[in-house]
Tab-separated table of C-alpha atoms in Angstrom:
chain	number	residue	atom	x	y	z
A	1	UNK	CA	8.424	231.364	56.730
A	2	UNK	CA	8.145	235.039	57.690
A	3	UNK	CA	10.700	236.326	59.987
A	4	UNK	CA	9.424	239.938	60.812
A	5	UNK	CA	5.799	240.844	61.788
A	6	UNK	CA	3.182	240.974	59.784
A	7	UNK	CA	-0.358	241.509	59.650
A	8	UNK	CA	-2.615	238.934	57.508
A	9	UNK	CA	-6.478	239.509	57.032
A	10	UNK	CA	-7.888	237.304	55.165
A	11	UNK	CA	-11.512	238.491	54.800
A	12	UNK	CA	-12.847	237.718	51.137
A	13	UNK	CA	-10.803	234.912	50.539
A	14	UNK	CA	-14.148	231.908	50.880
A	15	UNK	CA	-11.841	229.421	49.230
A	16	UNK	CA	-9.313	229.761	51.425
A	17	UNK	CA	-9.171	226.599	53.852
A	18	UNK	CA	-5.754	226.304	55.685
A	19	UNK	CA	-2.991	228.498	56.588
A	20	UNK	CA	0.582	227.499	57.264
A	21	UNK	CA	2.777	230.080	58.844
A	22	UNK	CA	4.719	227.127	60.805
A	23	UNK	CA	7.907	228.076	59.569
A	24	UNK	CA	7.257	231.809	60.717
A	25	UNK	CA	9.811	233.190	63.368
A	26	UNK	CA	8.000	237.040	63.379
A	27	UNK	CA	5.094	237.757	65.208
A	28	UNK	CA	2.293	237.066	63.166
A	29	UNK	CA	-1.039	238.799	63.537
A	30	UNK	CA	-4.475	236.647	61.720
A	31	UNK	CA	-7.614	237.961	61.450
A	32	UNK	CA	-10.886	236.811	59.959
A	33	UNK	CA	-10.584	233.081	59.716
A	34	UNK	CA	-13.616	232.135	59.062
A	35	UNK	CA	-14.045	229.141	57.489
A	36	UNK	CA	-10.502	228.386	57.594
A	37	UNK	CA	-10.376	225.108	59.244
A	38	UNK	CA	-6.613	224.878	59.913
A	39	UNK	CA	-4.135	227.454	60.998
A	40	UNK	CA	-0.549	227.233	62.149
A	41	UNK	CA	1.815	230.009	62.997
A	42	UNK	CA	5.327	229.447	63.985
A	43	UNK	CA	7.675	230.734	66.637
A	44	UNK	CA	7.000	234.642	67.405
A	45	UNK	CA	4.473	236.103	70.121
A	46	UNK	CA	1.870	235.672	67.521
A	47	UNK	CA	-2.060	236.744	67.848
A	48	UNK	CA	-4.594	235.250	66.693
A	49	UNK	CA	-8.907	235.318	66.192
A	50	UNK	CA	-10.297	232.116	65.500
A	51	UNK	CA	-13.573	232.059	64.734
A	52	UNK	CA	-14.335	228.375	63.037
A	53	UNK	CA	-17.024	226.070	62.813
A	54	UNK	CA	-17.046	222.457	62.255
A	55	UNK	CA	-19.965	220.785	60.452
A	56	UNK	CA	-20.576	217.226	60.508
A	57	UNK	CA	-22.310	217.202	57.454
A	58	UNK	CA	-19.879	219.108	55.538
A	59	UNK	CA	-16.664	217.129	54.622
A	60	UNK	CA	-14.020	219.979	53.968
A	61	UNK	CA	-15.400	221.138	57.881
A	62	UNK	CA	-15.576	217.533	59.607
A	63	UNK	CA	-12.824	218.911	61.747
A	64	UNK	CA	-10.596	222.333	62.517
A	65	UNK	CA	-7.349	222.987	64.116
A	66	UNK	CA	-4.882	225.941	65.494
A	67	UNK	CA	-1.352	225.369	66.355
A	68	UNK	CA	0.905	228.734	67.388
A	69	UNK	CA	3.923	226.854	68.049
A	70	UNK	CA	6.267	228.659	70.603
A	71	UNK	CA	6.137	232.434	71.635
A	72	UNK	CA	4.155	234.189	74.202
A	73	UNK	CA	1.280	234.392	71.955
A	74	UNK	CA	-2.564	235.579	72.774
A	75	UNK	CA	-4.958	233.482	70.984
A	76	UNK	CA	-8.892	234.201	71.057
A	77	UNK	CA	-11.267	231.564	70.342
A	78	UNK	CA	-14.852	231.391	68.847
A	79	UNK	CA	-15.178	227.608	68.450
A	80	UNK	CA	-18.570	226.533	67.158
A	81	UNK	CA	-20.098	222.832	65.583
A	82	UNK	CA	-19.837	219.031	66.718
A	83	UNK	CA	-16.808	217.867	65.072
A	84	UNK	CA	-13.867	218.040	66.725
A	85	UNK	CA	-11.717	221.333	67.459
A	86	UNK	CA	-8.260	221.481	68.682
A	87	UNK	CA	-6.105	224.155	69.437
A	88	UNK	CA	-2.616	224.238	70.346
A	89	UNK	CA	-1.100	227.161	72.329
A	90	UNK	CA	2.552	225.780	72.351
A	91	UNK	CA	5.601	226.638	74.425
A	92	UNK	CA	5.517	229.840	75.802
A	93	UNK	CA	3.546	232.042	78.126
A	94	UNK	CA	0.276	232.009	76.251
A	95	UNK	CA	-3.793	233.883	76.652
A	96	UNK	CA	-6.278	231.881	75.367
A	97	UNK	CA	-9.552	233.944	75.319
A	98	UNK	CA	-12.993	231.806	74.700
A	99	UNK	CA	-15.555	233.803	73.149
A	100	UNK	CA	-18.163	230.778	73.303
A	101	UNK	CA	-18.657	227.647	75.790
A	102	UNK	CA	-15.896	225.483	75.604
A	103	UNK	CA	-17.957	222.541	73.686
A	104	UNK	CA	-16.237	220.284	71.537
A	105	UNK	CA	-12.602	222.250	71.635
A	106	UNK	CA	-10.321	220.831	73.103
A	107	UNK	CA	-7.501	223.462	74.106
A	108	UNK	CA	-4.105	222.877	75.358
A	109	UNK	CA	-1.864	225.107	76.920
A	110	UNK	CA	1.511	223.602	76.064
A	111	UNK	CA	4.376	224.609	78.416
A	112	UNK	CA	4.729	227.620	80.590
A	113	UNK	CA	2.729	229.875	82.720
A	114	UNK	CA	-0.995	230.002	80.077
A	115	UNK	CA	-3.995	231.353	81.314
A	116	UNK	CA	-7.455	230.149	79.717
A	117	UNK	CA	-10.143	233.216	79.846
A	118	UNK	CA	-13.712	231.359	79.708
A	119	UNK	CA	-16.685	232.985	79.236
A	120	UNK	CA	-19.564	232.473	81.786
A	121	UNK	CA	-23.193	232.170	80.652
A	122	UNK	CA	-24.489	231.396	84.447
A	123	UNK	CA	-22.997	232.387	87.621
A	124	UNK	CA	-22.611	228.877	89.235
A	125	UNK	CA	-20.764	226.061	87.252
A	126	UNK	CA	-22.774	222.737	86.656
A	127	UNK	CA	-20.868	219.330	86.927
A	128	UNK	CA	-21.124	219.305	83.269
A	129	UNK	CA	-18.913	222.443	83.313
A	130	UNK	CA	-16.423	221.032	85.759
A	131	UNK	CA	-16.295	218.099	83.611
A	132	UNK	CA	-15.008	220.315	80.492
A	133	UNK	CA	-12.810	222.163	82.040
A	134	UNK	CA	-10.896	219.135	83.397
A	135	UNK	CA	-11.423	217.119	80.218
A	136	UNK	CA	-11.072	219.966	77.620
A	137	UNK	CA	-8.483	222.279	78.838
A	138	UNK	CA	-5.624	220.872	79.719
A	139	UNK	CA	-1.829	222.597	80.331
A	140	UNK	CA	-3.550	226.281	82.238
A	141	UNK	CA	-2.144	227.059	84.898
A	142	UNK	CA	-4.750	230.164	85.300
A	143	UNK	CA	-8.521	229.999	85.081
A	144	UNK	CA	-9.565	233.533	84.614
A	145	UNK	CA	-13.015	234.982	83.787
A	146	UNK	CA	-14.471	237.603	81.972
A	147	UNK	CA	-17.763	238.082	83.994
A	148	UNK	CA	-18.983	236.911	87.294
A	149	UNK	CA	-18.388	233.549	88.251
A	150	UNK	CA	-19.093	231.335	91.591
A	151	UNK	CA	-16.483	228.495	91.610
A	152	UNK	CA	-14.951	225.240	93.759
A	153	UNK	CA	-11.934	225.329	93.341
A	154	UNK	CA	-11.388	221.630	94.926
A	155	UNK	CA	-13.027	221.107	91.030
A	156	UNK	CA	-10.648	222.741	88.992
A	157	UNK	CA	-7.608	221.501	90.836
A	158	UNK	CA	-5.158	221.377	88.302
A	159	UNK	CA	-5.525	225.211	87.906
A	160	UNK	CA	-2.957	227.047	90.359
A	161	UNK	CA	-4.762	230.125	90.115
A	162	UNK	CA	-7.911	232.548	89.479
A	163	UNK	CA	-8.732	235.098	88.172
A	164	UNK	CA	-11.933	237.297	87.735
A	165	UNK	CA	-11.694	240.696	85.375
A	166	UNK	CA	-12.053	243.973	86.795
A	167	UNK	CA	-15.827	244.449	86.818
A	168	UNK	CA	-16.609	240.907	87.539
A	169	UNK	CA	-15.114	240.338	90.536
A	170	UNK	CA	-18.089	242.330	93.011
A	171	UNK	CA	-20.601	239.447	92.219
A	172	UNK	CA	-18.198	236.181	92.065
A	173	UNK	CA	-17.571	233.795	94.029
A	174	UNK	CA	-14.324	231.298	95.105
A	175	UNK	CA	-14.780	228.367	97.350
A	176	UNK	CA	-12.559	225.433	98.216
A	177	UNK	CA	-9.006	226.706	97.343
A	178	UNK	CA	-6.118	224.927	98.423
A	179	UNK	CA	-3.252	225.562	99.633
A	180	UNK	CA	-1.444	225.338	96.495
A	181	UNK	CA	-3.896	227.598	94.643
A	182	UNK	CA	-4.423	231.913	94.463
């Protein structure tokens, strides 16, 4: 329950497996949470790397989750495994960076203006992309990417806008926008 800011790296710590900063109305900054299958922060513009991977196999990894609760916070995630990952932006204007495929994550938005940042290992999405994008990331109202992208837009309605980073945008494509989409 941490109501000013503060910084918590957690490299070392291999028997850490949760983290519960729920209460938390500061700004929390977490770093290095690997192998730390749940993390929660509470109400501040938080920031957070999530690097996790799930492991079928393993029982204490069948399954990892982040929640930042409210606050305009900027989450990055590096989601790896085939159990089940969830994470939980909250309320607030949040940036949710994805360092790897979307794959079994499941990331939601919450309320507010969020923008999702996806990563793009081709330049054309397949229909199994499309598919993940409307199944797996859910409350964006931004699709933004980090490298050059071709895109329908008539596939990833519920997205009111797009964006491609500087650098990206002289090889990427937009087709199909509507009339309700930028």
């Amino acid at each position: 329950a941490i109501t000013s800011a503060a910084k918590l790296d957690v490299t070392g710590l291999t028997k850490l497996t949760a983290i519960d900063g729920s209460k938390s109305t500061g700004a929390l900054e977490i770093t290095s949470t690997a192998d730390i299958q749940t993390v929660s922060t509470g109400a501040g513009d938080d920031t957070v790397s999530y690097t996790v991977t799930t492991d079928l196999a393993n029982a204490k990894k069948l399954s990892a989750s982040l929640a930042t609760g409210a606050g305009k916070d900027a989450i990055t995630v590096d989601a790896s495994g085939a159990g089940p990952i969830t994470v939980d932006a909250g309320d607030g204007d949040d940036s949710v960076t994805m360092t790897t495929a979307v794959g079994s994550a499941t990331v939601d938005g919450g309320a507010g203006k969020d923008t999702v940042t996806l990563p793009v290992a081709d330049t054309s999405f397949t229909t199994s992309a499309y598919n993940k994008i409307t199944t797996k990331l859910l409350n964006f109202e931004v699709l933004a990417f980090n490298s050059a992208a071709t895109i329908d837009a008539s596939k990833a309605s519920q997205f009111s806008e797009f964006t491609f980073k500087v650098g990206s945008d002289a090889n990427s494509k937009i087709t199909k926008v509507a009339d309700t989409q930028t």
